[in-house]
Amino acid sequence: MAQGYHSAAMDDIAERAGVSKPVLYQHFPGKLDLYLALLDQHCESLIQAVRGALASTTDNKQRVRATMDAYFAYVEDDGGAFRLVFESDLTNEPAVRERVDKVTTECAEAICEVIAEDTGLSRAESMLLASGLGGLAQVVARSWLHSDRSVPRDQAVQLLASLAWRGIAGFPLHGTEQH
């Protein structure tokens, strides 16, 4: 489905998966069901990567970098899973839109928890900042991937992390020393 949902035929999908078409239909009644299963898997992968990045350290500057890197790693993955999530040609399909919104929201919620806990900002304020950071990471990582990658990934992550850190570090930590 790398070429898009509409251009993928179940025969081609079965062949690439190394199974017969009847076996594919035993597990997935139709192409949309298969697509949604793949979408669920790849959405969860990004959510777990963001949560893992946030949990990887208590140093907030390093958390920002790790989170930005999680998005870059996700879009750089050879399988192109991010295309199912962020570049789907099925975003008008309600079940697809729901999953795309879910990955965006769950990543932002994970970031929001850290911001709210560390800054004492309200949940609504923290969610707004978290949505901005997650959106920044996703859009820039995709832009980097679609460019000629003249900026090496590690340097691109560092540039983006510096930009994001300079913004979010302006919100003082609540009740602790700033990391």
PDB file of C-alpha atoms in Angstrom, residues 4-164:
ATOM      1  CA  GLY A   4      -1.647   4.471  -1.931  1.00  0.00           C
ATOM      2  CA  TYR A   5      -4.805   2.687  -0.947  1.00  0.00           C
ATOM      3  CA  HIS A   6      -6.655   3.058  -4.223  1.00  0.00           C
ATOM      4  CA  SER A   7      -3.822   1.728  -6.378  1.00  0.00           C
ATOM      5  CA  ALA A   8      -3.214  -1.343  -4.176  1.00  0.00           C
ATOM      6  CA  ALA A   9      -4.946  -4.555  -5.273  1.00  0.00           C
ATOM      7  CA  MET A  10      -5.543  -7.440  -2.874  1.00  0.00           C
ATOM      8  CA  ASP A  11      -3.689  -9.739  -5.315  1.00  0.00           C
ATOM      9  CA  ASP A  12      -0.601  -7.517  -5.080  1.00  0.00           C
ATOM     10  CA  ILE A  13      -0.901  -7.241  -1.311  1.00  0.00           C
ATOM     11  CA  ALA A  14      -1.178 -11.021  -0.927  1.00  0.00           C
ATOM     12  CA  GLU A  15       1.827 -11.532  -3.185  1.00  0.00           C
ATOM     13  CA  ARG A  16       3.972  -9.032  -1.246  1.00  0.00           C
ATOM     14  CA  ALA A  17       2.877 -10.627   2.037  1.00  0.00           C
ATOM     15  CA  GLY A  18       3.803 -14.060   0.725  1.00  0.00           C
ATOM     16  CA  VAL A  19       0.332 -15.514   1.214  1.00  0.00           C
ATOM     17  CA  SER A  20      -2.501 -16.512  -1.059  1.00  0.00           C
ATOM     18  CA  LYS A  21      -5.420 -14.190  -1.611  1.00  0.00           C
ATOM     19  CA  PRO A  22      -7.837 -16.595   0.193  1.00  0.00           C
ATOM     20  CA  VAL A  23      -5.533 -16.610   3.242  1.00  0.00           C
ATOM     21  CA  LEU A  24      -5.502 -12.797   3.212  1.00  0.00           C
ATOM     22  CA  TYR A  25      -9.307 -12.739   3.085  1.00  0.00           C
ATOM     23  CA  GLN A  26      -9.472 -15.192   6.021  1.00  0.00           C
ATOM     24  CA  HIS A  27      -7.894 -12.510   8.176  1.00  0.00           C
ATOM     25  CA  PHE A  28      -9.230  -9.351   6.546  1.00  0.00           C
ATOM     26  CA  PRO A  29     -12.698  -9.288   4.942  1.00  0.00           C
ATOM     27  CA  GLY A  30     -11.680  -6.434   2.653  1.00  0.00           C
ATOM     28  CA  LYS A  31      -8.955  -4.029   1.716  1.00  0.00           C
ATOM     29  CA  LEU A  32     -10.180  -1.359   4.133  1.00  0.00           C
ATOM     30  CA  ASP A  33     -10.011  -3.818   7.038  1.00  0.00           C
ATOM     31  CA  LEU A  34      -6.407  -4.630   6.148  1.00  0.00           C
ATOM     32  CA  TYR A  35      -5.582  -0.948   5.789  1.00  0.00           C
ATOM     33  CA  LEU A  36      -7.090  -0.141   9.189  1.00  0.00           C
ATOM     34  CA  ALA A  37      -5.157  -2.983  10.833  1.00  0.00           C
ATOM     35  CA  LEU A  38      -1.915  -1.662   9.361  1.00  0.00           C
ATOM     36  CA  LEU A  39      -2.842   1.878  10.333  1.00  0.00           C
ATOM     37  CA  ASP A  40      -3.547   0.816  13.924  1.00  0.00           C
ATOM     38  CA  GLN A  41      -0.178  -0.922  14.134  1.00  0.00           C
ATOM     39  CA  HIS A  42       1.748   2.034  12.740  1.00  0.00           C
ATOM     40  CA  CYS A  43      -0.118   4.620  14.799  1.00  0.00           C
ATOM     41  CA  GLU A  44       0.675   2.671  17.960  1.00  0.00           C
ATOM     42  CA  SER A  45       4.312   2.499  16.931  1.00  0.00           C
ATOM     43  CA  LEU A  46       4.613   6.301  16.860  1.00  0.00           C
ATOM     44  CA  ILE A  47       2.684   6.725  20.114  1.00  0.00           C
ATOM     45  CA  GLN A  48       5.022   4.256  21.858  1.00  0.00           C
ATOM     46  CA  ALA A  49       8.095   5.939  20.373  1.00  0.00           C
ATOM     47  CA  VAL A  50       6.993   9.330  21.723  1.00  0.00           C
ATOM     48  CA  ARG A  51       6.156   7.879  25.146  1.00  0.00           C
ATOM     49  CA  GLY A  52       9.509   6.098  25.205  1.00  0.00           C
ATOM     50  CA  ALA A  53      11.341   9.298  24.306  1.00  0.00           C
ATOM     51  CA  LEU A  54       9.599  11.200  27.092  1.00  0.00           C
ATOM     52  CA  ALA A  55      10.374   8.461  29.602  1.00  0.00           C
ATOM     53  CA  SER A  56      13.999   8.102  28.509  1.00  0.00           C
ATOM     54  CA  THR A  57      15.289  10.858  30.790  1.00  0.00           C
ATOM     55  CA  THR A  58      14.204  13.411  33.381  1.00  0.00           C
ATOM     56  CA  ASP A  59      16.328  16.107  31.705  1.00  0.00           C
ATOM     57  CA  ASN A  60      13.740  18.165  29.827  1.00  0.00           C
ATOM     58  CA  LYS A  61      16.178  19.464  27.217  1.00  0.00           C
ATOM     59  CA  GLN A  62      17.088  15.856  26.394  1.00  0.00           C
ATOM     60  CA  ARG A  63      13.397  14.889  26.429  1.00  0.00           C
ATOM     61  CA  VAL A  64      12.730  17.477  23.730  1.00  0.00           C
ATOM     62  CA  ARG A  65      15.590  16.126  21.629  1.00  0.00           C
ATOM     63  CA  ALA A  66      14.546  12.504  22.150  1.00  0.00           C
ATOM     64  CA  THR A  67      10.964  13.314  21.178  1.00  0.00           C
ATOM     65  CA  MET A  68      12.035  15.152  18.029  1.00  0.00           C
ATOM     66  CA  ASP A  69      14.285  12.207  17.187  1.00  0.00           C
ATOM     67  CA  ALA A  70      11.374   9.804  17.646  1.00  0.00           C
ATOM     68  CA  TYR A  71       9.451  11.613  14.913  1.00  0.00           C
ATOM     69  CA  PHE A  72      12.470  11.659  12.588  1.00  0.00           C
ATOM     70  CA  ALA A  73      13.094   7.956  13.175  1.00  0.00           C
ATOM     71  CA  TYR A  74       9.439   7.228  12.478  1.00  0.00           C
ATOM     72  CA  VAL A  75       9.369   9.023   9.127  1.00  0.00           C
ATOM     73  CA  GLU A  76      12.773   7.668   8.117  1.00  0.00           C
ATOM     74  CA  ASP A  77      11.778   4.027   8.661  1.00  0.00           C
ATOM     75  CA  ASP A  78      12.282   2.127   5.400  1.00  0.00           C
ATOM     76  CA  GLY A  79       8.763   0.735   5.419  1.00  0.00           C
ATOM     77  CA  GLY A  80       7.240   4.166   4.873  1.00  0.00           C
ATOM     78  CA  ALA A  81       4.640   3.530   7.575  1.00  0.00           C
ATOM     79  CA  PHE A  82       4.330   7.244   8.228  1.00  0.00           C
ATOM     80  CA  ARG A  83       2.676   7.592   4.806  1.00  0.00           C
ATOM     81  CA  LEU A  84      -0.244   5.471   6.024  1.00  0.00           C
ATOM     82  CA  VAL A  85      -0.619   7.793   8.995  1.00  0.00           C
ATOM     83  CA  PHE A  86       0.234  11.263   7.711  1.00  0.00           C
ATOM     84  CA  GLU A  87      -0.154  11.059   3.938  1.00  0.00           C
ATOM     85  CA  SER A  88      -3.128   8.762   3.528  1.00  0.00           C
ATOM     86  CA  ASP A  89      -5.281   9.138   0.452  1.00  0.00           C
ATOM     87  CA  LEU A  90      -8.183   7.990   2.641  1.00  0.00           C
ATOM     88  CA  THR A  91      -8.389  10.821   5.175  1.00  0.00           C
ATOM     89  CA  ASN A  92     -12.041  11.401   4.249  1.00  0.00           C
ATOM     90  CA  GLU A  93     -12.855   7.846   5.362  1.00  0.00           C
ATOM     91  CA  PRO A  94     -14.192   8.277   8.941  1.00  0.00           C
ATOM     92  CA  ALA A  95     -12.371   5.223  10.360  1.00  0.00           C
ATOM     93  CA  VAL A  96      -9.062   6.444   8.911  1.00  0.00           C
ATOM     94  CA  ARG A  97      -9.607  10.044  10.063  1.00  0.00           C
ATOM     95  CA  GLU A  98     -10.382   8.751  13.571  1.00  0.00           C
ATOM     96  CA  ARG A  99      -7.080   6.865  13.743  1.00  0.00           C
ATOM     97  CA  VAL A 100      -5.024   9.739  12.348  1.00  0.00           C
ATOM     98  CA  ASP A 101      -6.616  12.094  14.867  1.00  0.00           C
ATOM     99  CA  LYS A 102      -5.988   9.532  17.612  1.00  0.00           C
ATOM    100  CA  VAL A 103      -2.232   9.281  16.950  1.00  0.00           C
ATOM    101  CA  THR A 104      -1.904  13.062  16.882  1.00  0.00           C
ATOM    102  CA  THR A 105      -3.946  13.436  20.067  1.00  0.00           C
ATOM    103  CA  GLU A 106      -2.254  10.611  21.997  1.00  0.00           C
ATOM    104  CA  CYS A 107       1.224  11.896  21.156  1.00  0.00           C
ATOM    105  CA  ALA A 108       0.180  15.387  22.231  1.00  0.00           C
ATOM    106  CA  GLU A 109      -1.368  14.005  25.435  1.00  0.00           C
ATOM    107  CA  ALA A 110       1.883  12.251  26.332  1.00  0.00           C
ATOM    108  CA  ILE A 111       3.796  15.504  25.816  1.00  0.00           C
ATOM    109  CA  CYS A 112       1.052  17.437  27.632  1.00  0.00           C
ATOM    110  CA  GLU A 113       1.455  15.320  30.772  1.00  0.00           C
ATOM    111  CA  VAL A 114       5.108  16.304  31.068  1.00  0.00           C
ATOM    112  CA  ILE A 115       4.434  19.980  30.382  1.00  0.00           C
ATOM    113  CA  ALA A 116       1.549  20.183  32.865  1.00  0.00           C
ATOM    114  CA  GLU A 117       3.483  18.372  35.571  1.00  0.00           C
ATOM    115  CA  ASP A 118       6.626  20.436  35.101  1.00  0.00           C
ATOM    116  CA  THR A 119       5.126  23.883  34.569  1.00  0.00           C
ATOM    117  CA  GLY A 120       1.915  23.901  36.548  1.00  0.00           C
ATOM    118  CA  LEU A 121       0.074  25.198  33.478  1.00  0.00           C
ATOM    119  CA  SER A 122      -3.535  24.128  33.056  1.00  0.00           C
ATOM    120  CA  ARG A 123      -4.307  21.012  31.051  1.00  0.00           C
ATOM    121  CA  ALA A 124      -5.744  23.127  28.231  1.00  0.00           C
ATOM    122  CA  GLU A 125      -2.636  25.331  28.097  1.00  0.00           C
ATOM    123  CA  SER A 126      -0.314  22.334  28.280  1.00  0.00           C
ATOM    124  CA  MET A 127      -2.245  20.539  25.540  1.00  0.00           C
ATOM    125  CA  LEU A 128      -1.968  23.552  23.270  1.00  0.00           C
ATOM    126  CA  LEU A 129       1.810  23.672  23.740  1.00  0.00           C
ATOM    127  CA  ALA A 130       2.080  19.899  23.343  1.00  0.00           C
ATOM    128  CA  SER A 131       0.074  19.981  20.113  1.00  0.00           C
ATOM    129  CA  GLY A 132       2.424  22.651  18.820  1.00  0.00           C
ATOM    130  CA  LEU A 133       5.534  20.656  19.689  1.00  0.00           C
ATOM    131  CA  GLY A 134       4.141  17.433  18.216  1.00  0.00           C
ATOM    132  CA  GLY A 135       2.965  19.193  15.080  1.00  0.00           C
ATOM    133  CA  LEU A 136       6.311  20.915  14.679  1.00  0.00           C
ATOM    134  CA  ALA A 137       8.139  17.602  14.985  1.00  0.00           C
ATOM    135  CA  GLN A 138       5.864  15.783  12.553  1.00  0.00           C
ATOM    136  CA  VAL A 139       5.810  18.474   9.869  1.00  0.00           C
ATOM    137  CA  VAL A 140       9.544  19.185   9.994  1.00  0.00           C
ATOM    138  CA  ALA A 141      10.479  15.487  10.025  1.00  0.00           C
ATOM    139  CA  ARG A 142       8.308  14.881   6.954  1.00  0.00           C
ATOM    140  CA  SER A 143       9.699  17.973   5.242  1.00  0.00           C
ATOM    141  CA  TRP A 144      13.231  16.782   5.939  1.00  0.00           C
ATOM    142  CA  LEU A 145      12.436  13.337   4.549  1.00  0.00           C
ATOM    143  CA  HIS A 146      10.981  14.769   1.324  1.00  0.00           C
ATOM    144  CA  SER A 147      13.937  17.114   0.852  1.00  0.00           C
ATOM    145  CA  ASP A 148      17.266  16.016  -0.481  1.00  0.00           C
ATOM    146  CA  ARG A 149      18.380  15.418   3.143  1.00  0.00           C
ATOM    147  CA  SER A 150      21.307  17.769   2.633  1.00  0.00           C
ATOM    148  CA  VAL A 151      21.174  18.261   6.400  1.00  0.00           C
ATOM    149  CA  PRO A 152      22.134  14.979   8.110  1.00  0.00           C
ATOM    150  CA  ARG A 153      19.405  13.537  10.323  1.00  0.00           C
ATOM    151  CA  ASP A 154      21.292  14.025  13.590  1.00  0.00           C
ATOM    152  CA  GLN A 155      21.963  17.660  12.744  1.00  0.00           C
ATOM    153  CA  ALA A 156      18.341  18.193  11.639  1.00  0.00           C
ATOM    154  CA  VAL A 157      17.089  16.721  14.914  1.00  0.00           C
ATOM    155  CA  GLN A 158      19.462  18.921  16.893  1.00  0.00           C
ATOM    156  CA  LEU A 159      18.370  22.063  15.013  1.00  0.00           C
ATOM    157  CA  LEU A 160      14.702  21.293  15.593  1.00  0.00           C
ATOM    158  CA  ALA A 161      15.289  20.321  19.219  1.00  0.00           C
ATOM    159  CA  SER A 162      17.135  23.607  19.804  1.00  0.00           C
ATOM    160  CA  LEU A 163      14.274  25.572  18.293  1.00  0.00           C
ATOM    161  CA  ALA A 164      11.672  23.711  20.346  1.00  0.00           C
TER     162      ALA A 164
END
